[in-house]
PDB file of C-alpha atoms in Angstrom:
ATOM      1  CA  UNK A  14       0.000   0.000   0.000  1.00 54.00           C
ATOM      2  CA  UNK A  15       1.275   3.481  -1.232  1.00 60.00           C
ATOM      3  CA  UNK A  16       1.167   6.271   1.000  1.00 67.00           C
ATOM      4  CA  UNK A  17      -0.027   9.427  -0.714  1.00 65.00           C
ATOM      5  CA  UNK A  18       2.405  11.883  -1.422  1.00 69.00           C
ATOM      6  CA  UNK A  19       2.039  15.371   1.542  1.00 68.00           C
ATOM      7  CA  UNK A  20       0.324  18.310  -0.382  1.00 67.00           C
ATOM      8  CA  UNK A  21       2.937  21.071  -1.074  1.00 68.00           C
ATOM      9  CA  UNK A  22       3.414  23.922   1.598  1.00 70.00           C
ATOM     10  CA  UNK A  23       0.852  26.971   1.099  1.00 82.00           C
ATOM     11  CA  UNK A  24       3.213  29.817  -0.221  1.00 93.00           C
ATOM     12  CA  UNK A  25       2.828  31.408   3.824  1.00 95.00           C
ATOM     13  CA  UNK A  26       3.994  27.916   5.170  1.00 95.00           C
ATOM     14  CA  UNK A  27       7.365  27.764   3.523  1.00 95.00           C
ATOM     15  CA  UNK A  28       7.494  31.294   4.294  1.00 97.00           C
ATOM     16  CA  UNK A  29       7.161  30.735   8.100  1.00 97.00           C
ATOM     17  CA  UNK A  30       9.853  27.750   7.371  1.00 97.00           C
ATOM     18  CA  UNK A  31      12.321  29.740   5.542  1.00 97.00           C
ATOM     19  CA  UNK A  32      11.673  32.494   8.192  1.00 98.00           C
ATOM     20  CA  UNK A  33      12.233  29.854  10.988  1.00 97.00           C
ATOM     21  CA  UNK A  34      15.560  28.482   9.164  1.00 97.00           C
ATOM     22  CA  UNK A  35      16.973  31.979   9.082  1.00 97.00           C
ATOM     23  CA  UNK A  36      16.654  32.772  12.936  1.00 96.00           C
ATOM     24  CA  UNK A  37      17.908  29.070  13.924  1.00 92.00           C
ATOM     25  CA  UNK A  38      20.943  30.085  11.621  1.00 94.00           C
ATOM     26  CA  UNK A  39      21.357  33.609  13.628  1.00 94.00           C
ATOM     27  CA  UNK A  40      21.369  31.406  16.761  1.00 90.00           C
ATOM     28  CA  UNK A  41      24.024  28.310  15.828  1.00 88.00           C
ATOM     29  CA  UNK A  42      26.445  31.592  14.758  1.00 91.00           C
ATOM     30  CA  UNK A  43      26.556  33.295  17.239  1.00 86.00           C
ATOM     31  CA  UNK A  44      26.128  30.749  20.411  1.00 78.00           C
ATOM     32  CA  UNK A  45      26.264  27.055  20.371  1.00 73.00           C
ATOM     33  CA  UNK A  46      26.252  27.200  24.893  1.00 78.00           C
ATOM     34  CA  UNK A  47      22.461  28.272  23.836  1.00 75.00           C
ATOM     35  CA  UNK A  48      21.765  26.020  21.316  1.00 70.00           C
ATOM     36  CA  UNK A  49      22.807  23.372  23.581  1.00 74.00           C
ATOM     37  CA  UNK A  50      20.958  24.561  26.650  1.00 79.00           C
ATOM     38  CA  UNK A  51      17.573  24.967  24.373  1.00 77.00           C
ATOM     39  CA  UNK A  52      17.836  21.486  23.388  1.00 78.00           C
ATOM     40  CA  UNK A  53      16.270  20.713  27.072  1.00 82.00           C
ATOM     41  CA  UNK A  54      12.942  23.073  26.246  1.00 85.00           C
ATOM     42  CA  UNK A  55      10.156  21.194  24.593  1.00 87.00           C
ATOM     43  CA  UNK A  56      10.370  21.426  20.919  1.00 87.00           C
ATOM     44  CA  UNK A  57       7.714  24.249  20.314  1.00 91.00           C
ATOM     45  CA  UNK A  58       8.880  26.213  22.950  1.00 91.00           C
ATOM     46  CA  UNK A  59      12.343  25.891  21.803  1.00 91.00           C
ATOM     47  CA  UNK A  60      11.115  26.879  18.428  1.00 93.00           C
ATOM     48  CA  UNK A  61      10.047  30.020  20.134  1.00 95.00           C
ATOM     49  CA  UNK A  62      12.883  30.841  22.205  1.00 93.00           C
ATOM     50  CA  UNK A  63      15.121  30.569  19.181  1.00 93.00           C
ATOM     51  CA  UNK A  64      13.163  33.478  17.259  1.00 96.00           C
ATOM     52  CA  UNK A  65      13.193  35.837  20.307  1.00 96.00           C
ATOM     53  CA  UNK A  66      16.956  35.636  20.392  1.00 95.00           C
ATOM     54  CA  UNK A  67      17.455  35.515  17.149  1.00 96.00           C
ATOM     55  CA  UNK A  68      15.569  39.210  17.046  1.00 97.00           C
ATOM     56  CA  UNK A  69      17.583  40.194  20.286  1.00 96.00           C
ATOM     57  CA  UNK A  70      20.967  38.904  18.619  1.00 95.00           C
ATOM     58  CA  UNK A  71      20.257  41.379  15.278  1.00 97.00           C
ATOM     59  CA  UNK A  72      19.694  44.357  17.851  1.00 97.00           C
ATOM     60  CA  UNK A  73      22.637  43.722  19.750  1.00 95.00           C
ATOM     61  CA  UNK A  74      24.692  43.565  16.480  1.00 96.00           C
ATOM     62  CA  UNK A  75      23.086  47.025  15.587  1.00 97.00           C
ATOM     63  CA  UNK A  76      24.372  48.751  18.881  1.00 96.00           C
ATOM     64  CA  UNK A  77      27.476  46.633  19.833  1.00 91.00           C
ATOM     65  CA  UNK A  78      29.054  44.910  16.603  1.00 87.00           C
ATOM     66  CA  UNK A  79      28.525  44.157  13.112  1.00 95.00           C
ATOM     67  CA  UNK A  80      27.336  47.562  12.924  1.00 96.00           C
ATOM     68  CA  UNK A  81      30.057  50.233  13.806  1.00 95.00           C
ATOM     69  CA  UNK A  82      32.493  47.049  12.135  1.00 95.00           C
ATOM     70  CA  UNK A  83      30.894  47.859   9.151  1.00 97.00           C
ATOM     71  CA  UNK A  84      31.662  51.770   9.452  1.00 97.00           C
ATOM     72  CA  UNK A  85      28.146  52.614  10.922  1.00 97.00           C
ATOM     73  CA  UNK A  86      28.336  55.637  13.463  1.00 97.00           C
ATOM     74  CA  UNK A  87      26.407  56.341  15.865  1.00 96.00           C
ATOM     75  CA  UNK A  88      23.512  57.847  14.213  1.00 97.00           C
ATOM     76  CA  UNK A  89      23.355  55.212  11.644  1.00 98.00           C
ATOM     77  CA  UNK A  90      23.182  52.568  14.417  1.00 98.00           C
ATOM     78  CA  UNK A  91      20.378  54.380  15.825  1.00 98.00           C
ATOM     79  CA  UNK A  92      18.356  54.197  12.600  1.00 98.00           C
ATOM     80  CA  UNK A  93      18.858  51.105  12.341  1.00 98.00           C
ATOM     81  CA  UNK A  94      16.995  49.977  15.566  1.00 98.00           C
ATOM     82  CA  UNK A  95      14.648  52.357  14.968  1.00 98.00           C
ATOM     83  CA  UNK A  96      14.036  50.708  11.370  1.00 98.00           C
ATOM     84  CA  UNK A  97      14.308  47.170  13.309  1.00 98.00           C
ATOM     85  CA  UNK A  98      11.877  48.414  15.669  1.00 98.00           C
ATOM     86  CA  UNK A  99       9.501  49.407  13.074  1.00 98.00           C
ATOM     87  CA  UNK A 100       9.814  46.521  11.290  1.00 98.00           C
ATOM     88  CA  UNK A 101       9.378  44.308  14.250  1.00 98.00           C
ATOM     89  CA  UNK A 102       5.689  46.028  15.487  1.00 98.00           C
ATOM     90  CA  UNK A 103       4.851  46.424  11.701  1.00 98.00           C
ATOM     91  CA  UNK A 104       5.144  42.485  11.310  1.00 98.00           C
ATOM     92  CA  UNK A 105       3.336  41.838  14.781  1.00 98.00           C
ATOM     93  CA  UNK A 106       0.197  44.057  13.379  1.00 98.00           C
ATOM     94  CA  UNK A 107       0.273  42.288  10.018  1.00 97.00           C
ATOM     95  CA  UNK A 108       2.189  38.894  10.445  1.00 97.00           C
ATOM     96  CA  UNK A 109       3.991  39.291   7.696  1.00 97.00           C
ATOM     97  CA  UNK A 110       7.527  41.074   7.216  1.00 98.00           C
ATOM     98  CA  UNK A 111      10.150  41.004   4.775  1.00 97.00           C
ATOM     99  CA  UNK A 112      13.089  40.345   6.828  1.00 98.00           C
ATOM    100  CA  UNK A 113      12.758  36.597   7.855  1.00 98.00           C
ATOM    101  CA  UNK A 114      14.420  36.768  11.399  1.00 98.00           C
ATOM    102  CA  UNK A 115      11.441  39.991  12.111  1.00 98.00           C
ATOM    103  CA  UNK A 116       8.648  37.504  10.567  1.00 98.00           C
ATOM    104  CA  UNK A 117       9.845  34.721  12.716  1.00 98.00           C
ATOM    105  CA  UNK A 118      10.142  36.601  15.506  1.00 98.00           C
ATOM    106  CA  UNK A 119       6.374  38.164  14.791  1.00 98.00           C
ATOM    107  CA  UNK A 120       5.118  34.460  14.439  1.00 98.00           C
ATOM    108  CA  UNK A 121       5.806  33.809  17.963  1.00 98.00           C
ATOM    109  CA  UNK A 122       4.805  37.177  19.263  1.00 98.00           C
ATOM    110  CA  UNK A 123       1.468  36.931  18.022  1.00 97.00           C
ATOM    111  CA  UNK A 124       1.260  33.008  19.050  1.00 96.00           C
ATOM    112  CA  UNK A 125       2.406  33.673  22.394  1.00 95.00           C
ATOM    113  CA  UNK A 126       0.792  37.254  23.364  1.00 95.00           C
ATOM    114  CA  UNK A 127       3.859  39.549  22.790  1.00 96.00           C
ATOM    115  CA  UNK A 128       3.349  43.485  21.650  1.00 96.00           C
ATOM    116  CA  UNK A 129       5.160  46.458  22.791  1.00 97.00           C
ATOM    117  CA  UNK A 130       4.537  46.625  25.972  1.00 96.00           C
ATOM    118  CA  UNK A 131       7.687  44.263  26.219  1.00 97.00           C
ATOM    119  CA  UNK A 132       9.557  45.015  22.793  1.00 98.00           C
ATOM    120  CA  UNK A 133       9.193  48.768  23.496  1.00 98.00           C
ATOM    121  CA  UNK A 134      11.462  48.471  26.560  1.00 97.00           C
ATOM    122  CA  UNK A 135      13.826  46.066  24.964  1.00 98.00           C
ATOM    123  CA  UNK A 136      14.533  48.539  21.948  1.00 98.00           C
ATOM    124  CA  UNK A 137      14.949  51.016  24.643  1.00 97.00           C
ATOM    125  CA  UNK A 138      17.388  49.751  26.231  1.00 96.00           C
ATOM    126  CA  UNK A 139      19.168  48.865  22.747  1.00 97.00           C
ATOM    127  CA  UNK A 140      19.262  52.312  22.259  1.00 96.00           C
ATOM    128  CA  UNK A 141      20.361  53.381  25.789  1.00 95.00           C
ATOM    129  CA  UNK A 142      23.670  51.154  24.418  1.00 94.00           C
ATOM    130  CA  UNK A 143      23.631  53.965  22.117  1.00 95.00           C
ATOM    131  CA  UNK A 144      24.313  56.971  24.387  1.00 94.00           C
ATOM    132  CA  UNK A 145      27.340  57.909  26.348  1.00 90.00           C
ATOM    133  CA  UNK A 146      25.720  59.550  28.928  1.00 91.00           C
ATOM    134  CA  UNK A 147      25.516  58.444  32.766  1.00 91.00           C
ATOM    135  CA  UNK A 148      22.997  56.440  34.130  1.00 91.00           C
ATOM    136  CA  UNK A 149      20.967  57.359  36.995  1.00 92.00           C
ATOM    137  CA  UNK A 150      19.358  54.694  39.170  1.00 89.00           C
ATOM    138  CA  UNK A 151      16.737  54.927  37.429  1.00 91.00           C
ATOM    139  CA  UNK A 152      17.915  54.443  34.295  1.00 92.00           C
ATOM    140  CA  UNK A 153      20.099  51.564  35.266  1.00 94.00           C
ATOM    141  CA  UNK A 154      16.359  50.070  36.645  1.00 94.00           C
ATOM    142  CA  UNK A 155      15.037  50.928  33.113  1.00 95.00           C
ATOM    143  CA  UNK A 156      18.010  49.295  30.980  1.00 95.00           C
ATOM    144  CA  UNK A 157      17.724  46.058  33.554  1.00 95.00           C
ATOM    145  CA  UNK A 158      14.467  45.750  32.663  1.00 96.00           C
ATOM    146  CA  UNK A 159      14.149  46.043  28.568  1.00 95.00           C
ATOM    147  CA  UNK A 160      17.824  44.457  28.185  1.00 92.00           C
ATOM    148  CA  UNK A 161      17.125  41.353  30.166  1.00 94.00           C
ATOM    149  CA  UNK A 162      13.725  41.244  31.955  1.00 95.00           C
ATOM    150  CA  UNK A 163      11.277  41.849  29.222  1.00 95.00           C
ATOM    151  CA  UNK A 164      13.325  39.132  27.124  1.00 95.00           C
ATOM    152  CA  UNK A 165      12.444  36.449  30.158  1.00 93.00           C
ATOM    153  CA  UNK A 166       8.838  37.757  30.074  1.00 95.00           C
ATOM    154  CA  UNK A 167       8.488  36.779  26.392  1.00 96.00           C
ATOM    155  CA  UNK A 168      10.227  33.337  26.663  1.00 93.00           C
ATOM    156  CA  UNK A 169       7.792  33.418  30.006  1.00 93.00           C
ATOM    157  CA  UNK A 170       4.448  34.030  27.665  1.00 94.00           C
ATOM    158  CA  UNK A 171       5.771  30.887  25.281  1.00 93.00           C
ATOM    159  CA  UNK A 172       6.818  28.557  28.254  1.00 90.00           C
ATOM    160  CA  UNK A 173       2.830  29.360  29.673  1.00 90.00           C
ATOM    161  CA  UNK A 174       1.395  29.419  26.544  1.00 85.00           C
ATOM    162  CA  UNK A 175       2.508  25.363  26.146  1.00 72.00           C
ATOM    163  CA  UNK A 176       1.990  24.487  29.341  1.00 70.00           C
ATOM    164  CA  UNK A 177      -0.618  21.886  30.543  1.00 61.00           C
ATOM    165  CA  UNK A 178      -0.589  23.053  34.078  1.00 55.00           C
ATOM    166  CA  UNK A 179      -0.232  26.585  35.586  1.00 53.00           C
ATOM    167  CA  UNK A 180       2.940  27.977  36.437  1.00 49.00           C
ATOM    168  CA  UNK A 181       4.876  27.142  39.757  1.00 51.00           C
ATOM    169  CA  UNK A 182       4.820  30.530  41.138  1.00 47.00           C
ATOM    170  CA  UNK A 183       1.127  31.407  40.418  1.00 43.00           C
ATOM    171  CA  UNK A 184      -0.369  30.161  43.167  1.00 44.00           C
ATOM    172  CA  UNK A 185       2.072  31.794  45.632  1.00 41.00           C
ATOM    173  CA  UNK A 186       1.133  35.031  43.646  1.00 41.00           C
ATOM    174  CA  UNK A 187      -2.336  34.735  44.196  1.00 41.00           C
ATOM    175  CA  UNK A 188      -1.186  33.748  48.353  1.00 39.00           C
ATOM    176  CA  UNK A 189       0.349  36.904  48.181  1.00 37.00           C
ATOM    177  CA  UNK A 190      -1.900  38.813  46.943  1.00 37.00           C
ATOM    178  CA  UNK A 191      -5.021  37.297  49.147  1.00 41.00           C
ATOM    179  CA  UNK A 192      -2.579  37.617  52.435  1.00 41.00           C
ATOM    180  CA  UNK A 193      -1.942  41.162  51.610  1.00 40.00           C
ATOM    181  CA  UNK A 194      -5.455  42.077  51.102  1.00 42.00           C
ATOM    182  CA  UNK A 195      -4.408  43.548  47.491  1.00 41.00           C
ATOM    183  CA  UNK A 196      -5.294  42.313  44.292  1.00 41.00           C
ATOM    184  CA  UNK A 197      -3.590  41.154  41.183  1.00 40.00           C
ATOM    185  CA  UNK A 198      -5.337  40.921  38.100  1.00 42.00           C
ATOM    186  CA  UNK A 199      -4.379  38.280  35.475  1.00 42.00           C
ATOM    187  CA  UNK A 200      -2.638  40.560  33.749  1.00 42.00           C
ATOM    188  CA  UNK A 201      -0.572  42.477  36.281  1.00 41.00           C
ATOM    189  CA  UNK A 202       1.151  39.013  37.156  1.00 40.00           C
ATOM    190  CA  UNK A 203       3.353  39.810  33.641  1.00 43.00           C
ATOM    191  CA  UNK A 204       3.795  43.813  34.567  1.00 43.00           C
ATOM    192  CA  UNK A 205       7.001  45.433  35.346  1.00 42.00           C
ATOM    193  CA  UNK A 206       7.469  44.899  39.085  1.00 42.00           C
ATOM    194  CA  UNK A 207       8.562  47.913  40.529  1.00 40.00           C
ATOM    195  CA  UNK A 208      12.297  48.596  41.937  1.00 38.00           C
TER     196      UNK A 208
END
């Protein structure tokens, strides 16, 4: 008995595959201790993972590599991220974007419940990379939080978006919350805990 042969990809599927190839190749270049360590996450998730830091890995080139090696200054760096920026909330509105690492990225943002209240902060903090000036302790707050706590918050929305049970630390947050008499909607359990 003959198995029947798999209908072709729809143009958008071998898009999204192509796009997907593209940010796995961004990752194996540039760090093979993460490759390794997201070999433990469960395939999808690692799927997602792999696009987030494939996007973070092309911003971080912008403002601290390939960029200035290239002869970029300063203010060409900057519109650069801004363009990347663009680009990225562009292809989270329309799921679509020409450059494959953005539409990758913008596959799992819209699967998993990312927008710009976490990629704002992150391309702020890119850009802080940008400027020479002193930070405050504020600002050092503000650059913690888009350069390395927003990017946990995202892999955080594709970890709970797979998961068959809740997360560990839920129910403590909802302890918390009834033992302190204040409350904590859904969505404030993902908001920007204050310093």
């Amino acid at each position: 008995m003959s198995r029947s042969p798999r209908p072709a990809p729809t143009d958008i599927e071998q898009y999204n595959a192509a796009a997907l190839a593209s940010a796995t190749t961004v990752i194996g270049a540039y760090s093979t201790s993460f490759g390794l360590a997201a070999r433990l996450l469960e395939p999808m998730v690692r799927t997602q993972v792999r696009t987030i830091y494939a996007l973070v890995r092309i911003a971080d080139e912008i403002v601290d590599g390939a960029a200035a090696g290239a002869g970029i200054g300063i203010d060409g760096q900057r519109a650069l991220l801004d363009d990347l920026e663009q680009q990225t909330e562009r292809a989270i509105e329309l799921g679509y974007s020409t450059n494959l690492v953005v539409h990758a990225f913008a596959n799992t943002a819209r699967a998993a419940g990312i927008d710009s209240r976490l990629t704002a902060p992150f391309f702020a903090s890119m850009r802080r990379d940008l400027d020479d000036a002193p930070f405050t302790p504020e600002g050092v707050a503000d650059y913690i939080y888009g350069s390395a706590e927003v990017i946990g918050l995202m892999c955080l929305r594709c970890f709970l978006q797979h998961s068959r049970r809740p997360p560990a630390r839920y129910p403590r947050a909802r302890t918390w919350s009834a033992q302190s008499g204040r409350r904590l909607p859904e969505d404030q359990l993902f908001a920007r805990p204050r310093l």
